[in-house]
Coordinates of C-alpha atoms and ligand atoms in Angstrom, one line a residue:
M1 CA -31.5 214.5 -18.5
R2 CA -33.3 216.7 -21.0
V3 CA -33.0 220.4 -20.5
D4 CA -36.8 220.6 -19.9
G5 CA -36.1 218.7 -16.7
S6 CA -37.8 215.4 -17.7
A7 CA -35.9 212.2 -16.8
S8 CA -34.7 210.0 -19.6
T9 CA -34.6 207.0 -17.3
P10 CA -37.5 205.9 -15.1
P11 CA -37.3 206.8 -11.4
V12 CA -36.5 203.8 -9.0
D13 CA -39.5 204.6 -6.7
E14 CA -42.6 204.5 -8.9
Q15 CA -45.0 205.1 -5.9
P16 CA -46.7 208.5 -6.3
L17 CA -45.7 210.7 -3.4
D18 CA -47.8 213.1 -1.5
L19 CA -45.3 215.9 -1.5
H20 CA -47.0 218.0 1.2
Q21 CA -47.1 215.1 3.6
A22 CA -43.6 213.9 2.8
A23 CA -42.3 217.4 3.3
L24 CA -43.9 217.5 6.7
D25 CA -42.7 214.0 7.7
H26 CA -39.1 214.0 6.3
L27 CA -37.8 217.4 5.3
W28 CA -36.0 219.5 7.9
I29 CA -37.3 222.9 6.8
Q30 CA -34.5 225.3 7.4
R31 CA -35.6 228.4 9.3
G32 CA -35.4 231.5 7.3
Y33 CA -37.2 234.7 8.0
A34 CA -39.8 235.3 10.6
W35 CA -42.8 235.0 8.3
Q36 CA -42.0 231.4 7.6
D37 CA -42.9 230.6 11.2
S38 CA -46.4 231.8 10.4
I39 CA -47.1 229.1 7.8
P40 CA -49.4 226.5 9.3
P41 CA -48.0 223.0 9.7
D42 CA -50.3 221.7 7.0
G43 CA -49.6 224.6 4.6
I44 CA -46.1 223.9 3.2
I45 CA -45.9 225.3 -0.3
V46 CA -44.0 223.0 -2.7
M47 CA -42.7 225.0 -5.6
E48 CA -42.6 223.4 -9.0
S49 CA -41.4 225.8 -11.8
G50 CA -40.1 229.2 -12.5
E51 CA -39.9 231.7 -15.4
G52 CA -38.5 235.2 -15.3
C53 CA -39.4 236.8 -12.0
Y54 CA -42.2 234.3 -11.3
I55 CA -42.4 230.9 -9.5
T56 CA -45.3 228.5 -9.5
D57 CA -46.3 226.1 -6.8
S58 CA -47.6 222.5 -7.1
A59 CA -51.2 223.7 -7.0
G60 CA -50.6 226.0 -10.0
K61 CA -50.5 229.3 -8.1
T62 CA -48.0 231.8 -9.4
Y63 CA -46.0 234.2 -7.2
L64 CA -44.0 237.3 -8.2
D65 CA -40.8 236.6 -6.4
F66 CA -39.3 239.9 -5.2
A67 CA -37.0 237.9 -2.8
S68 CA -35.2 236.2 -5.7
G69 CA -35.4 233.0 -3.7
L70 CA -33.2 234.0 -0.8
W71 CA -31.7 237.0 -2.7
V72 CA -30.0 234.6 -5.1
A73 CA -31.7 234.4 -8.5
N74 CA -30.2 237.5 -10.1
V75 CA -30.8 236.3 -13.7
G76 CA -34.3 235.0 -12.8
Y77 CA -35.9 231.6 -13.3
G78 CA -36.0 229.2 -16.2
R79 CA -32.7 230.0 -17.8
T80 CA -32.2 227.1 -20.1
D81 CA -28.8 228.4 -21.3
I82 CA -27.5 227.8 -17.8
A83 CA -29.2 224.4 -17.6
R84 CA -27.6 223.4 -20.9
A85 CA -24.2 224.4 -19.8
M86 CA -24.5 222.4 -16.6
A87 CA -25.9 219.3 -18.4
A88 CA -23.0 219.5 -21.0
Q89 CA -20.4 219.7 -18.3
A90 CA -22.0 217.0 -16.2
A91 CA -22.0 214.7 -19.2
R92 CA -18.4 215.5 -20.1
L93 CA -16.7 215.4 -16.7
H94 CA -18.8 216.3 -13.6
Y95 CA -16.0 216.3 -10.9
T96 CA -12.3 216.1 -10.4
R97 CA -10.3 216.5 -7.3
S98 CA -7.8 219.2 -6.5
P99 CA -5.2 219.8 -7.9
W100 CA -6.7 218.8 -11.2
P101 CA -9.2 221.5 -12.0
T102 CA -11.5 221.3 -15.0
A103 CA -11.6 224.1 -17.7
P104 CA -14.7 225.8 -16.3
T105 CA -13.1 226.1 -12.9
V106 CA -10.0 227.8 -14.3
M107 CA -12.1 229.9 -16.7
L108 CA -14.3 231.1 -13.8
A109 CA -11.4 232.0 -11.6
A110 CA -9.9 234.1 -14.4
R111 CA -13.3 235.7 -15.1
L112 CA -13.8 236.6 -11.4
A113 CA -10.2 238.0 -11.2
K114 CA -11.1 240.3 -14.2
L115 CA -14.4 241.4 -12.7
A116 CA -13.2 242.0 -9.1
P117 CA -11.6 245.4 -8.4
G118 CA -7.9 246.1 -7.9
T119 CA -5.5 243.1 -7.3
L120 CA -8.2 240.8 -6.1
S121 CA -7.2 237.9 -8.3
K122 CA -6.7 234.6 -6.5
V123 CA -9.9 232.6 -6.1
F124 CA -10.5 230.0 -3.5
F125 CA -13.8 228.2 -4.3
T126 CA -16.3 227.0 -1.8
S127 CA -19.9 225.7 -1.9
G128 CA -21.6 228.8 -0.4
G129 CA -21.4 232.1 1.4
G130 CA -20.8 230.9 4.9
E131 CA -17.9 228.7 3.7
A132 CA -16.5 231.6 1.8
N133 CA -16.4 233.7 4.9
E134 CA -15.0 230.9 7.0
T135 CA -12.3 230.5 4.4
A136 CA -11.5 234.2 4.5
L137 CA -11.2 234.3 8.3
K138 CA -8.8 231.3 8.3
M139 CA -6.9 232.8 5.4
A140 CA -6.4 236.0 7.4
I141 CA -5.0 234.2 10.4
Q142 CA -2.6 232.1 8.4
Y143 CA -1.5 235.1 6.3
H144 CA -0.4 237.0 9.4
R145 CA 1.3 233.9 10.7
L146 CA 3.3 233.5 7.5
N147 CA 4.0 237.2 7.7
G148 CA 5.7 236.8 11.1
Q149 CA 2.7 238.0 13.2
P150 CA 1.2 234.8 14.7
Q151 CA -0.4 236.8 17.5
R152 CA -2.9 238.3 15.1
T153 CA -5.8 236.0 15.8
K154 CA -8.7 238.3 16.7
F155 CA -11.5 239.5 14.5
I156 CA -13.8 242.5 14.6
G157 CA -17.2 242.1 13.0
R158 CA -20.5 244.1 13.2
D159 CA -23.5 243.5 15.4
L160 CA -26.7 242.6 13.3
S161 CA -24.5 241.4 10.4
Y162 CA -24.9 237.9 9.0
H163 CA -21.9 236.0 7.6
G164 CA -23.0 232.4 7.9
A165 CA -24.2 229.6 10.2
S166 CA -20.9 228.0 11.2
F167 CA -19.3 228.6 14.6
A168 CA -16.7 231.0 13.2
T169 CA -19.1 233.0 11.0
M170 CA -21.7 233.2 13.7
S171 CA -19.0 234.5 16.0
V172 CA -18.3 237.5 13.7
G173 CA -21.9 238.4 13.1
G174 CA -24.8 239.3 15.3
A175 CA -27.9 238.9 13.1
H176 CA -31.1 238.2 14.8
I177 CA -32.0 235.6 12.1
L178 CA -30.3 233.0 14.3
D179 CA -30.1 233.0 18.1
R180 CA -26.4 233.2 19.0
S181 CA -27.1 232.5 22.7
V182 CA -27.8 228.8 21.9
F183 CA -24.1 228.3 20.9
Q184 CA -22.6 231.1 23.0
P185 CA -20.1 228.8 24.9
L186 CA -18.6 227.7 21.6
L187 CA -18.5 231.0 19.8
M188 CA -15.0 232.5 19.3
P189 CA -13.9 234.7 22.2
Q190 CA -11.5 236.3 19.8
A191 CA -14.4 238.0 18.0
T192 CA -15.5 241.5 19.0
L193 CA -18.7 243.1 17.5
I194 CA -19.1 246.8 16.9
P195 CA -22.2 248.7 15.6
G196 CA -22.4 249.4 11.9
P197 CA -24.3 252.1 9.9
G198 CA -28.0 252.2 10.9
H199 CA -27.4 250.4 14.2
P200 CA -29.5 251.7 17.1
D201 CA -26.2 252.6 18.8
K202 CA -25.4 255.5 16.5
S203 CA -21.7 255.3 17.3
G204 CA -21.3 252.8 14.4
A205 CA -22.0 255.4 11.7
D206 CA -18.4 256.0 11.0
A207 CA -15.0 254.3 11.2
S208 CA -14.2 255.6 14.7
A209 CA -16.1 252.6 16.2
L210 CA -13.6 250.3 14.5
E211 CA -10.6 252.3 15.6
R212 CA -11.9 252.3 19.2
A213 CA -12.4 248.5 19.1
I214 CA -8.9 247.9 17.7
N215 CA -7.4 249.9 20.5
E216 CA -9.4 248.1 23.1
V217 CA -8.5 244.6 22.0
G218 CA -4.9 245.5 21.2
P219 CA -3.9 246.7 17.7
D220 CA -1.2 243.9 17.3
S221 CA -3.7 241.1 18.0
V222 CA -6.3 241.8 15.3
A223 CA -6.2 239.7 12.1
A224 CA -9.2 241.2 10.2
F225 CA -12.3 243.2 10.1
I226 CA -15.3 241.7 8.3
G227 CA -18.4 243.5 7.1
E228 CA -21.0 243.5 4.3
P229 CA -20.7 246.7 2.2
I230 CA -24.5 247.1 2.8
S231 CA -25.8 244.8 5.4
S232 CA -29.1 243.1 4.6
S233 CA -29.7 241.7 8.0
G234 CA -28.5 245.0 9.5
G235 CA -31.4 246.8 7.8
I236 CA -30.1 247.8 4.4
H237 CA -28.7 251.1 5.6
V238 CA -26.5 252.6 2.9
P239 CA -23.4 253.9 4.7
A240 CA -22.1 257.5 4.3
E241 CA -19.9 258.1 1.3
D242 CA -16.7 258.1 3.4
Y243 CA -17.5 255.1 5.6
W244 CA -15.8 252.4 3.6
P245 CA -12.8 254.5 2.5
S246 CA -12.3 255.4 6.1
I247 CA -12.6 251.7 7.2
R248 CA -10.0 250.8 4.5
E249 CA -7.7 253.5 5.8
V250 CA -8.0 252.4 9.5
C251 CA -7.3 248.8 8.5
D252 CA -4.2 249.8 6.6
R253 CA -3.0 252.0 9.4
Y254 CA -3.2 249.1 11.9
G255 CA -2.1 246.3 9.5
I256 CA -5.5 244.6 9.7
L257 CA -7.0 242.7 6.7
L258 CA -10.3 244.0 5.4
I259 CA -12.8 241.2 4.4
C260 CA -15.9 242.4 2.5
D261 CA -18.8 240.0 2.4
E262 CA -20.5 240.5 -1.0
V263 CA -22.5 237.3 -0.8
I264 CA -25.7 239.3 -1.3
T265 CA -24.4 242.6 -2.8
G266 CA -22.2 241.0 -5.5
F267 CA -23.0 240.6 -9.2
G268 CA -25.1 243.7 -9.8
R269 CA -27.5 243.7 -6.9
T270 CA -26.7 247.3 -5.9
G271 CA -26.3 248.6 -9.5
K272 CA -22.6 248.0 -9.7
M273 CA -20.9 244.7 -10.2
F274 CA -19.7 244.7 -6.6
A275 CA -21.0 247.1 -3.9
V276 CA -17.4 248.2 -3.0
D277 CA -17.2 249.7 -6.5
H278 CA -19.5 252.5 -5.3
W279 CA -16.7 253.7 -3.1
S280 CA -13.7 252.5 -5.1
V281 CA -12.6 250.4 -2.1
V282 CA -10.6 247.3 -2.6
P283 CA -10.8 244.8 0.3
D284 CA -8.0 242.3 1.0
I285 CA -10.4 239.4 0.7
L286 CA -13.8 239.6 -1.0
T287 CA -16.3 236.8 -0.5
I288 CA -19.1 235.9 -2.9
A289 CA -21.8 233.3 -3.4
K290 CA -25.6 233.5 -4.3
G291 CA -25.5 235.7 -7.5
V292 CA -22.4 234.1 -8.9
T293 CA -24.6 231.2 -10.2
S294 CA -28.0 232.9 -9.5
G295 CA -28.6 229.7 -7.5
Y296 CA -28.5 227.3 -10.4
A297 CA -25.8 225.5 -8.5
P298 CA -24.3 226.0 -5.0
L299 CA -21.0 227.9 -5.3
G300 CA -19.1 230.6 -3.4
A301 CA -15.5 231.9 -3.2
A302 CA -13.1 233.9 -1.2
I303 CA -11.1 236.1 -3.6
A304 CA -7.8 237.3 -2.2
R305 CA -5.5 240.1 -3.3
S306 CA -2.4 238.8 -5.1
E307 CA -0.3 240.3 -2.3
I308 CA -2.1 238.1 0.3
A309 CA -2.1 235.0 -1.9
E310 CA 1.6 235.2 -2.6
R311 CA 2.4 234.6 1.1
F312 CA 1.0 231.1 0.7
R313 CA 3.3 228.5 -0.9
P314 CA 2.7 224.9 -2.1
G315 CA 5.0 223.3 0.6
A316 CA 3.4 221.7 3.7
A317 CA 4.5 224.5 6.0
E318 CA 3.2 227.4 4.0
A319 CA 0.2 226.0 2.2
F320 CA -3.2 227.2 3.2
Q321 CA -4.5 224.7 5.8
H322 CA -7.9 224.5 4.3
V323 CA -9.4 222.1 1.7
L324 CA -13.0 221.5 0.5
T325 CA -14.2 218.5 -1.5
F326 CA -16.6 220.5 -3.6
G327 CA -14.5 223.7 -4.0
G328 CA -14.6 224.7 -7.7
H329 CA -17.1 221.9 -8.7
A330 CA -17.0 221.7 -12.5
V331 CA -20.8 221.8 -13.0
A332 CA -21.3 224.7 -10.6
C333 CA -18.5 226.6 -12.3
S334 CA -20.2 226.0 -15.7
A335 CA -23.4 227.4 -14.3
A336 CA -21.5 230.5 -13.0
L337 CA -19.9 231.1 -16.4
A338 CA -23.3 230.9 -18.2
N339 CA -24.8 233.1 -15.5
L340 CA -22.1 235.7 -15.9
D341 CA -22.6 235.6 -19.7
I342 CA -26.3 236.5 -19.1
I343 CA -25.5 239.2 -16.6
Q344 CA -23.0 240.9 -19.0
H345 CA -24.8 240.3 -22.4
E346 CA -28.2 241.5 -21.0
R347 CA -26.6 244.4 -19.2
L348 CA -28.3 243.4 -15.9
V349 CA -26.0 245.5 -13.7
E350 CA -27.1 248.5 -15.7
N351 CA -30.7 247.4 -15.5
A352 CA -30.4 247.0 -11.7
A353 CA -29.2 250.6 -11.5
E354 CA -32.0 251.9 -13.7
M355 CA -34.8 249.8 -12.2
G356 CA -33.4 250.5 -8.7
V357 CA -34.1 254.2 -9.2
Y358 CA -37.7 253.4 -10.3
L359 CA -38.2 251.0 -7.4
K360 CA -37.0 253.5 -4.8
A361 CA -39.1 256.3 -6.3
S362 CA -42.2 254.0 -6.3
L363 CA -41.6 252.9 -2.7
E364 CA -41.3 256.5 -1.6
E365 CA -44.9 256.9 -2.6
L366 CA -45.9 254.5 0.1
R367 CA -44.8 257.1 2.7
R368 CA -48.4 258.3 2.5
H369 CA -49.3 255.3 4.7
P370 CA -49.4 256.0 8.4
S371 CA -47.4 252.8 9.0
V372 CA -44.4 253.6 6.8
A373 CA -41.6 255.1 8.7
D374 CA -38.7 254.8 6.2
V375 CA -37.8 253.8 2.7
R376 CA -34.2 253.2 1.9
G377 CA -31.7 251.2 -0.2
I378 CA -29.7 251.3 -3.4
G379 CA -30.1 249.5 -6.7
L380 CA -32.3 246.5 -6.4
M381 CA -31.7 246.2 -2.7
C382 CA -34.4 248.3 -1.0
C383 CA -36.6 248.1 2.0
V384 CA -39.7 249.7 3.6
Q385 CA -39.7 250.1 7.4
L386 CA -42.9 250.2 9.4
A387 CA -43.3 251.7 12.8
K388 CA -46.1 252.2 15.3
D389 CA -45.6 255.9 15.1
R390 CA -43.7 256.9 12.0
F391 CA -42.7 260.3 13.3
S392 CA -41.2 259.2 16.6
G393 CA -40.1 255.8 15.0
E394 CA -41.6 254.0 18.1
P395 CA -40.6 250.4 17.5
F396 CA -42.8 247.4 17.9
T397 CA -42.4 245.0 20.8
P398 CA -41.3 241.6 19.7
D399 CA -44.8 240.2 20.3
E400 CA -46.4 243.1 18.3
R401 CA -43.9 242.6 15.5
G402 CA -44.6 238.8 15.5
L403 CA -48.4 239.4 15.2
L404 CA -47.9 241.9 12.4
D405 CA -45.6 239.7 10.4
K406 CA -48.1 236.8 10.7
S407 CA -50.7 239.1 9.1
L408 CA -48.6 241.0 6.6
F409 CA -46.6 238.4 4.8
P410 CA -49.3 235.8 4.3
K411 CA -51.6 238.6 2.9
L412 CA -48.8 239.4 0.4
L413 CA -48.5 235.8 -0.6
A414 CA -52.2 235.5 -1.0
R415 CA -52.0 238.3 -3.5
G416 CA -49.3 236.4 -5.3
V417 CA -46.2 238.4 -4.2
N418 CA -43.3 236.9 -2.3
L419 CA -41.4 239.4 -0.1
L420 CA -39.1 238.6 2.7
G421 CA -38.3 240.3 5.9
S422 CA -40.2 241.6 8.9
A423 CA -42.5 244.5 9.6
E424 CA -39.3 246.5 10.5
R425 CA -37.8 245.7 7.1
I426 CA -39.9 244.6 4.2
V427 CA -37.2 243.7 1.7
F428 CA -37.3 244.3 -2.0
M429 CA -34.7 242.3 -3.9
P430 CA -36.2 241.2 -7.2
P431 CA -34.2 239.4 -9.9
L432 CA -32.1 241.9 -11.8
I433 CA -34.1 241.3 -15.0
V434 CA -37.1 243.0 -13.4
Q435 CA -39.1 245.5 -15.4
R436 CA -41.3 248.5 -14.4
A437 CA -44.6 246.5 -14.8
E438 CA -43.4 243.9 -12.2
I439 CA -42.3 246.6 -9.8
D440 CA -45.7 248.2 -10.2
E441 CA -47.4 244.9 -9.5
A442 CA -45.4 244.3 -6.3
I443 CA -46.0 247.9 -5.0
R444 CA -49.7 247.6 -5.7
A445 CA -49.9 244.5 -3.6
L446 CA -47.9 246.0 -0.7
D447 CA -50.0 249.2 -0.9
A448 CA -53.3 247.2 -0.6
V449 CA -51.9 245.0 2.2
L450 CA -50.7 248.0 4.2
T451 CA -54.2 249.5 3.9
E452 CA -55.6 246.2 5.2
V453 CA -53.3 245.8 8.1
E454 CA -53.5 249.5 9.1
K455 CA -57.2 248.8 9.8
E456 CA -56.3 245.9 12.1
Y457 CA -54.2 248.0 14.6
S458 CA -55.3 250.9 16.7
W459 CA -51.8 252.6 16.4
W460 CA -52.5 253.7 12.9
H461 CA -56.0 255.1 13.3
Ligands
PLP1 N1 -23.1 236.4 4.0 C1 -24.3 237.0 3.8 C2 -24.3 238.5 3.7 C3 -25.5 236.4 3.7 O1 -26.6 237.0 3.5 C4 -25.5 234.9 3.8 C5 -26.7 234.2 3.6 O2 -27.8 234.7 3.5 C6 -24.3 234.3 4.0 C7 -23.1 235.1 4.1 C8 -24.2 232.8 4.2 O3 -24.3 232.2 3.0 P1 -24.7 230.6 2.9 O4 -26.1 230.5 3.4 O5 -24.6 230.3 1.4 O6 -23.7 229.9 3.7

């Protein structure tokens, strides 16, 4: 393969393919956010190339991607340094099985140990975020077992959070992105959900909700609490300063492991390398994915504190009962190393902090719209919330929201701006390389689209 993406050997199937038709016929499009349901069946957009903060479709239309894919592409598109590193590793040795790691796998583990706070230093690689959280949950159960507390098998998670699509990770989250009720009989009865910051049930604003839940289910039976430092699916509500330190304290007091899911927030998204760094909190297990490679290759990890990892031993009885074929894949780890080089050399964490202040201030100006009820976020993780009545915060019914989404997001796309979310949460998570001019471009588009949709609905007249 050449780094420009052209093939050096001819493809086996020489028949020209109608990509739009083939996508409709054969590709199981994975459901993402609500607006995707509004794309007409004959309107699948096939993307072809990317550069910086922009992606271009097969018809040549360019979009400013303020969703970074699915909140993944932290260093932006078209990074040939990452492509070169991956190509070189694939040519040298693309894969080995555990326990024979390749150099990039070891180097990445050491690099992550250095970047992660406190004694978080032992890295279990996975292929993505859900697998990383599944790994962390299993690690917590086996840790307690090895620690002489096999009865600790329960988890506490937060309603509206998203930790993945597997049975276990769906059990500890309650995001509306996926309908849990479809799988309800198979979800873990050991999982209890509590409200988090910003939840309509205001009791989740502080750590007392966790303490109550621990006492209800039985303090000696809880293995771990899992939460995103700032939940994207929960509405990007930045918690109060003492929320995470208090959660840490409650977990310590009851001997419960704290798992922080930094799948979205990790690698600079919030203006710090990890979001927990805002509060100097060190979880027992920190999970990562997305930004670790900026999506150039699928990769995730559960990073454990050394005190946790030391309980596990190589022998059959004490080894972690968990193994993944692609954990620590050599090419993915090479992509991650090159990606982290870019993040650090180009000071993208600092840029996220600086541009985040500009983004938030620019979004605040949209409050002049009668539809805008709230603007919130931190770093390059911000959102605008619409409401029927911005003063009372009167929410939309599901039908009203559906109609509004079908109007709002396609209008943004038509103006060449890709934003994800729903009317209740229009999410701004651009690549961390973003500059003021691109922020201005995205805000101009939303400003114009809000003016248009406000004319469509009587609530805003
Ligand atoms: N955790 C969080 C916070 C996420 O946002 C996601 C996916 O968006 C996941 C976990 C699951 O990651 P994956 O889709 O790579 O399994």
